[in-house]
Amino acid sequence: QQQVKQSPQSLIVQKGGISIINCAYENTAFDYFPWYQQFPGKGPALLIAIRPDVSEKKEGRFTISFNKSAKQFSLHIMDSQPGDSATYFCAASMQEGAQKLVFGQGTRLTINP
Amino acid sequence: DADVTQTPRNRITKTGKRIMLECSQTKGHDRMYWYRQDPGLGLRLIYYSFDVKDINKGEISDGYSVSRQAQAKFSLSLESAIPNQTALYFCATSELLAGYNEQFFGPGTRLTVL
């Protein structure tokens, strides 16, 4: 059972456009929602994360929007650049207990120049 | 990340062989994890360890075993490899930061089982 569902599986955006990746979760006990970025041949690396006490978090061109009632969160990449081409994973975790991360299926993002 | 290293980076083996993947870290973190990555499935947790004496199964531990030889070393073994264990394997580490669990990943091991 996939506790975190991510879409789309792949996405192509023109340079300068907005890239949007969506995730939905099932477990209302999740209270930490990170996004990881993975370049070919590398391991994933933390990009940005949000807690459910805020509805939005922005770091540079990257923004997480969080909708607690809908159990959804999304990553927006403004002014997308070819260097943003990578695979993106959303994830969720609980502060209590083992704090295991549950990952979404991943989105392969391609930014065309 | 040079702080988390994995060996080998690539391995091709045959069905039934025993394989060990190794992970070392210089970050000083207590927590270590093994994941496998498959297209369309994301990253799935195989095993995790919070210290040398604390090892726990993840969601897909069948067919795998682990050993935490020291705080800095965490090995994953496939006792008898099978083709559906062909995947990209990642080791990760973390420490508890302000209640949240940022994980740092190694570069991965690409394993092919023929």
Short mmCIF file of C-alpha atoms in Angstrom, two decimals:
data_model
loop_
_atom_site.label_atom_id
_atom_site.label_comp_id
_atom_site.label_asym_id
_atom_site.label_seq_id
_atom_site.Cartn_x
_atom_site.Cartn_y
_atom_site.Cartn_z
CA GLN A 1 0.00 0.00 0.00
CA GLN A 2 1.47 3.30 -1.13
CA GLN A 3 0.97 5.79 1.68
CA VAL A 4 2.28 8.71 -0.37
CA LYS A 5 1.11 9.04 -3.96
CA GLN A 6 3.01 11.32 -6.32
CA SER A 7 2.09 12.67 -9.74
CA PRO A 8 2.93 13.07 -12.51
CA GLN A 9 5.48 10.34 -13.13
CA SER A 10 7.22 12.53 -15.69
CA LEU A 11 6.99 16.20 -16.59
CA ILE A 12 8.43 18.33 -19.37
CA VAL A 13 8.49 22.11 -18.92
CA GLN A 14 9.93 24.88 -21.03
CA LYS A 15 12.71 27.01 -19.62
CA GLY A 16 11.23 29.85 -17.60
CA GLY A 17 7.99 28.02 -16.95
CA ILE A 18 6.49 26.76 -13.68
CA SER A 19 6.95 23.11 -12.75
CA ILE A 20 4.33 21.62 -10.42
CA ILE A 21 4.55 18.20 -8.77
CA ASN A 22 1.78 16.93 -6.52
CA CYS A 23 1.65 14.49 -3.64
CA ALA A 24 -1.17 13.08 -1.54
CA TYR A 25 -0.85 11.20 1.72
CA GLU A 26 -3.16 9.00 3.74
CA ASN A 27 -1.82 8.97 7.27
CA THR A 28 -2.96 12.06 9.19
CA ALA A 29 -0.23 11.42 11.77
CA PHE A 30 2.44 12.54 9.28
CA ASP A 31 3.90 15.85 10.41
CA TYR A 32 6.98 16.40 8.27
CA PHE A 33 6.93 16.65 4.49
CA PRO A 34 10.27 16.94 2.67
CA TRP A 35 11.10 17.02 -1.00
CA TYR A 36 14.26 15.35 -2.27
CA GLN A 37 16.04 16.08 -5.54
CA GLN A 38 18.08 13.43 -7.33
CA PHE A 39 20.44 13.99 -10.25
CA PRO A 40 21.52 11.06 -12.48
CA GLY A 41 24.20 8.95 -10.81
CA LYS A 42 23.70 10.62 -7.43
CA GLY A 43 21.78 9.92 -4.30
CA PRO A 44 18.73 12.01 -3.38
CA ALA A 45 19.39 15.23 -1.47
CA LEU A 46 17.00 17.27 0.65
CA LEU A 47 15.65 20.25 -1.29
CA ILE A 48 13.01 21.79 0.94
CA ALA A 49 10.66 20.63 3.70
CA ILE A 50 7.49 21.81 5.44
CA ARG A 51 5.64 21.18 8.68
CA PRO A 52 1.82 21.09 8.71
CA ASP A 53 1.51 24.20 10.87
CA VAL A 54 2.14 26.38 7.81
CA SER A 55 0.46 26.35 4.41
CA GLU A 56 3.43 27.45 2.34
CA LYS A 57 7.21 27.53 2.49
CA LYS A 58 9.41 29.27 -0.04
CA GLU A 59 13.14 28.95 -0.62
CA GLY A 60 14.33 30.83 -3.66
CA ARG A 61 12.51 29.50 -6.72
CA PHE A 62 11.16 26.47 -4.83
CA THR A 63 7.86 26.58 -2.95
CA ILE A 64 5.94 23.91 -1.07
CA SER A 65 2.18 24.42 -0.80
CA PHE A 66 0.46 22.37 1.87
CA ASN A 67 -3.27 21.61 2.21
CA LYS A 68 -3.85 19.78 5.48
CA SER A 69 -7.60 19.23 5.00
CA ALA A 70 -7.07 17.68 1.58
CA LYS A 71 -3.97 15.78 2.73
CA GLN A 72 -2.06 17.10 -0.24
CA PHE A 73 1.15 19.01 -0.79
CA SER A 74 2.92 20.18 -3.89
CA LEU A 75 6.26 21.49 -5.10
CA HIS A 76 6.33 24.52 -7.36
CA ILE A 77 9.49 25.47 -9.22
CA MET A 78 9.29 28.99 -10.57
CA ASP A 79 11.34 30.15 -13.57
CA SER A 80 12.39 26.55 -14.22
CA GLN A 81 15.93 26.12 -15.52
CA PRO A 82 17.65 23.27 -17.40
CA GLY A 83 19.74 22.67 -14.27
CA ASP A 84 16.52 21.78 -12.44
CA SER A 85 16.17 18.67 -14.61
CA ALA A 86 16.23 15.83 -12.11
CA THR A 87 14.00 13.31 -10.36
CA TYR A 88 12.01 14.70 -7.47
CA PHE A 89 10.63 12.67 -4.58
CA CYS A 90 8.11 13.81 -2.01
CA ALA A 91 8.11 12.10 1.36
CA ALA A 92 6.33 12.09 4.70
CA SER A 93 7.28 11.22 8.24
CA MET A 94 6.05 11.31 11.81
CA GLN A 95 8.00 13.05 14.55
CA GLU A 96 6.93 10.36 17.02
CA GLY A 97 8.37 6.88 16.96
CA ALA A 98 10.93 5.70 14.44
CA GLN A 99 10.56 8.75 12.16
CA LYS A 100 10.81 6.66 9.01
CA LEU A 101 10.43 8.52 5.73
CA VAL A 102 7.78 7.22 3.34
CA PHE A 103 8.57 8.26 -0.22
CA GLY A 104 6.37 8.93 -3.21
CA GLN A 105 7.02 7.24 -6.53
CA GLY A 106 9.13 10.05 -7.97
CA THR A 107 8.75 12.51 -10.84
CA ARG A 108 11.29 12.84 -13.62
CA LEU A 109 11.40 16.53 -14.53
CA THR A 110 12.91 17.73 -17.80
CA ILE A 111 13.36 21.43 -18.49
CA ASN A 112 13.75 22.15 -22.19
CA PRO A 113 16.03 25.07 -23.09
CA ASP B 1 28.19 12.77 -1.03
CA ALA B 2 31.71 12.00 0.10
CA ASP B 3 30.41 11.85 3.69
CA VAL B 4 28.45 8.71 2.86
CA THR B 5 30.22 6.19 0.68
CA GLN B 6 28.96 2.96 -0.83
CA THR B 7 30.89 0.05 -2.30
CA PRO B 8 30.73 -1.31 -4.88
CA ARG B 9 29.11 1.28 -7.14
CA ASN B 10 28.11 -1.32 -9.68
CA ARG B 11 27.77 -5.07 -9.38
CA ILE B 12 26.59 -7.79 -11.71
CA THR B 13 25.98 -11.19 -10.18
CA LYS B 14 24.15 -14.43 -10.84
CA THR B 15 21.05 -15.91 -9.28
CA GLY B 16 21.81 -17.71 -6.03
CA LYS B 17 25.01 -15.83 -5.21
CA ARG B 18 25.53 -14.11 -1.87
CA ILE B 19 26.19 -10.39 -2.21
CA MET B 20 27.24 -7.78 0.32
CA LEU B 21 26.84 -4.04 -0.20
CA GLU B 22 28.78 -1.80 2.14
CA CYS B 23 28.13 1.66 3.47
CA SER B 24 30.44 3.92 5.46
CA GLN B 25 29.85 7.40 6.80
CA THR B 26 31.98 10.13 8.31
CA LYS B 27 29.09 12.34 9.40
CA GLY B 28 29.01 10.91 12.91
CA HIS B 29 25.32 10.09 12.61
CA ASP B 30 23.77 7.35 14.70
CA ARG B 31 20.98 6.44 12.31
CA MET B 32 21.59 4.51 9.12
CA TYR B 33 19.20 3.17 6.48
CA TRP B 34 19.15 0.94 3.41
CA TYR B 35 16.70 1.66 0.57
CA ARG B 36 16.12 0.24 -2.85
CA GLN B 37 14.96 2.37 -5.76
CA ASP B 38 12.91 0.97 -8.60
CA PRO B 39 11.37 2.95 -11.48
CA GLY B 40 7.81 3.96 -10.65
CA LEU B 41 8.08 2.77 -7.06
CA GLY B 42 10.28 5.43 -5.51
CA LEU B 43 12.50 4.56 -2.57
CA ARG B 44 11.48 1.74 -0.29
CA LEU B 45 13.02 1.08 3.11
CA ILE B 46 14.72 -2.29 3.55
CA TYR B 47 16.32 -2.00 7.01
CA TYR B 48 17.26 0.76 9.42
CA SER B 49 19.46 1.02 12.48
CA PHE B 50 19.47 3.65 15.22
CA ASP B 51 22.67 2.38 16.83
CA VAL B 52 24.94 -0.66 16.74
CA LYS B 53 22.56 -2.75 18.85
CA ASP B 54 19.31 -1.50 17.32
CA ILE B 55 18.38 -2.93 13.90
CA ASN B 56 14.88 -2.88 12.48
CA LYS B 57 13.10 -4.25 9.45
CA GLY B 58 11.65 -1.87 6.91
CA GLU B 59 8.78 -2.47 4.53
CA ILE B 60 10.64 -4.86 2.19
CA SER B 61 13.16 -6.81 4.30
CA ASP B 62 12.45 -10.31 2.95
CA GLY B 63 15.52 -11.72 1.19
CA TYR B 64 17.87 -9.21 2.83
CA SER B 65 19.91 -9.04 6.02
CA VAL B 66 22.07 -6.31 7.53
CA SER B 67 24.98 -5.88 9.88
CA ARG B 68 25.92 -2.74 11.81
CA GLN B 69 29.61 -3.33 12.44
CA ALA B 70 30.23 0.08 13.99
CA GLN B 71 28.55 3.44 14.24
CA ALA B 72 30.02 4.33 10.86
CA LYS B 73 29.42 1.07 8.96
CA PHE B 74 26.21 -0.60 7.85
CA SER B 75 26.23 -3.52 5.41
CA LEU B 76 23.39 -5.03 3.41
CA SER B 77 23.51 -8.69 2.35
CA LEU B 78 21.50 -10.62 -0.17
CA GLU B 79 21.83 -14.21 1.01
CA SER B 80 20.76 -15.75 -2.29
CA ALA B 81 20.27 -13.13 -4.96
CA ILE B 82 17.31 -13.35 -7.34
CA PRO B 83 16.59 -11.33 -10.51
CA ASN B 84 13.83 -9.22 -8.93
CA GLN B 85 16.44 -7.82 -6.55
CA THR B 86 17.95 -6.00 -9.50
CA ALA B 87 17.70 -2.36 -8.42
CA LEU B 88 19.54 0.74 -7.31
CA TYR B 89 20.43 0.53 -3.61
CA PHE B 90 21.02 3.54 -1.40
CA CYS B 91 22.43 3.92 2.05
CA ALA B 92 21.42 6.96 4.08
CA THR B 93 22.26 8.47 7.46
CA SER B 94 20.55 10.90 9.76
CA GLU B 95 20.66 12.51 13.14
CA LEU B 96 17.77 13.94 15.03
CA LEU B 97 17.62 17.65 14.20
CA ALA B 98 14.99 19.73 15.93
CA GLY B 99 12.63 16.77 15.87
CA TYR B 100 12.84 16.13 12.14
CA ASN B 101 14.65 13.50 10.22
CA GLU B 102 16.79 14.87 7.38
CA GLN B 103 18.50 11.98 5.66
CA PHE B 104 21.81 12.14 3.77
CA PHE B 105 22.19 9.65 0.95
CA GLY B 106 25.19 7.90 -0.51
CA PRO B 107 25.79 7.72 -4.28
CA GLY B 108 24.10 4.35 -4.67
CA THR B 109 25.00 0.85 -5.82
CA ARG B 110 23.53 -0.45 -9.06
CA LEU B 111 22.98 -4.19 -8.65
CA THR B 112 22.07 -6.49 -11.51
CA VAL B 113 21.13 -10.10 -10.81
CA LEU B 114 21.18 -12.32 -13.89
#
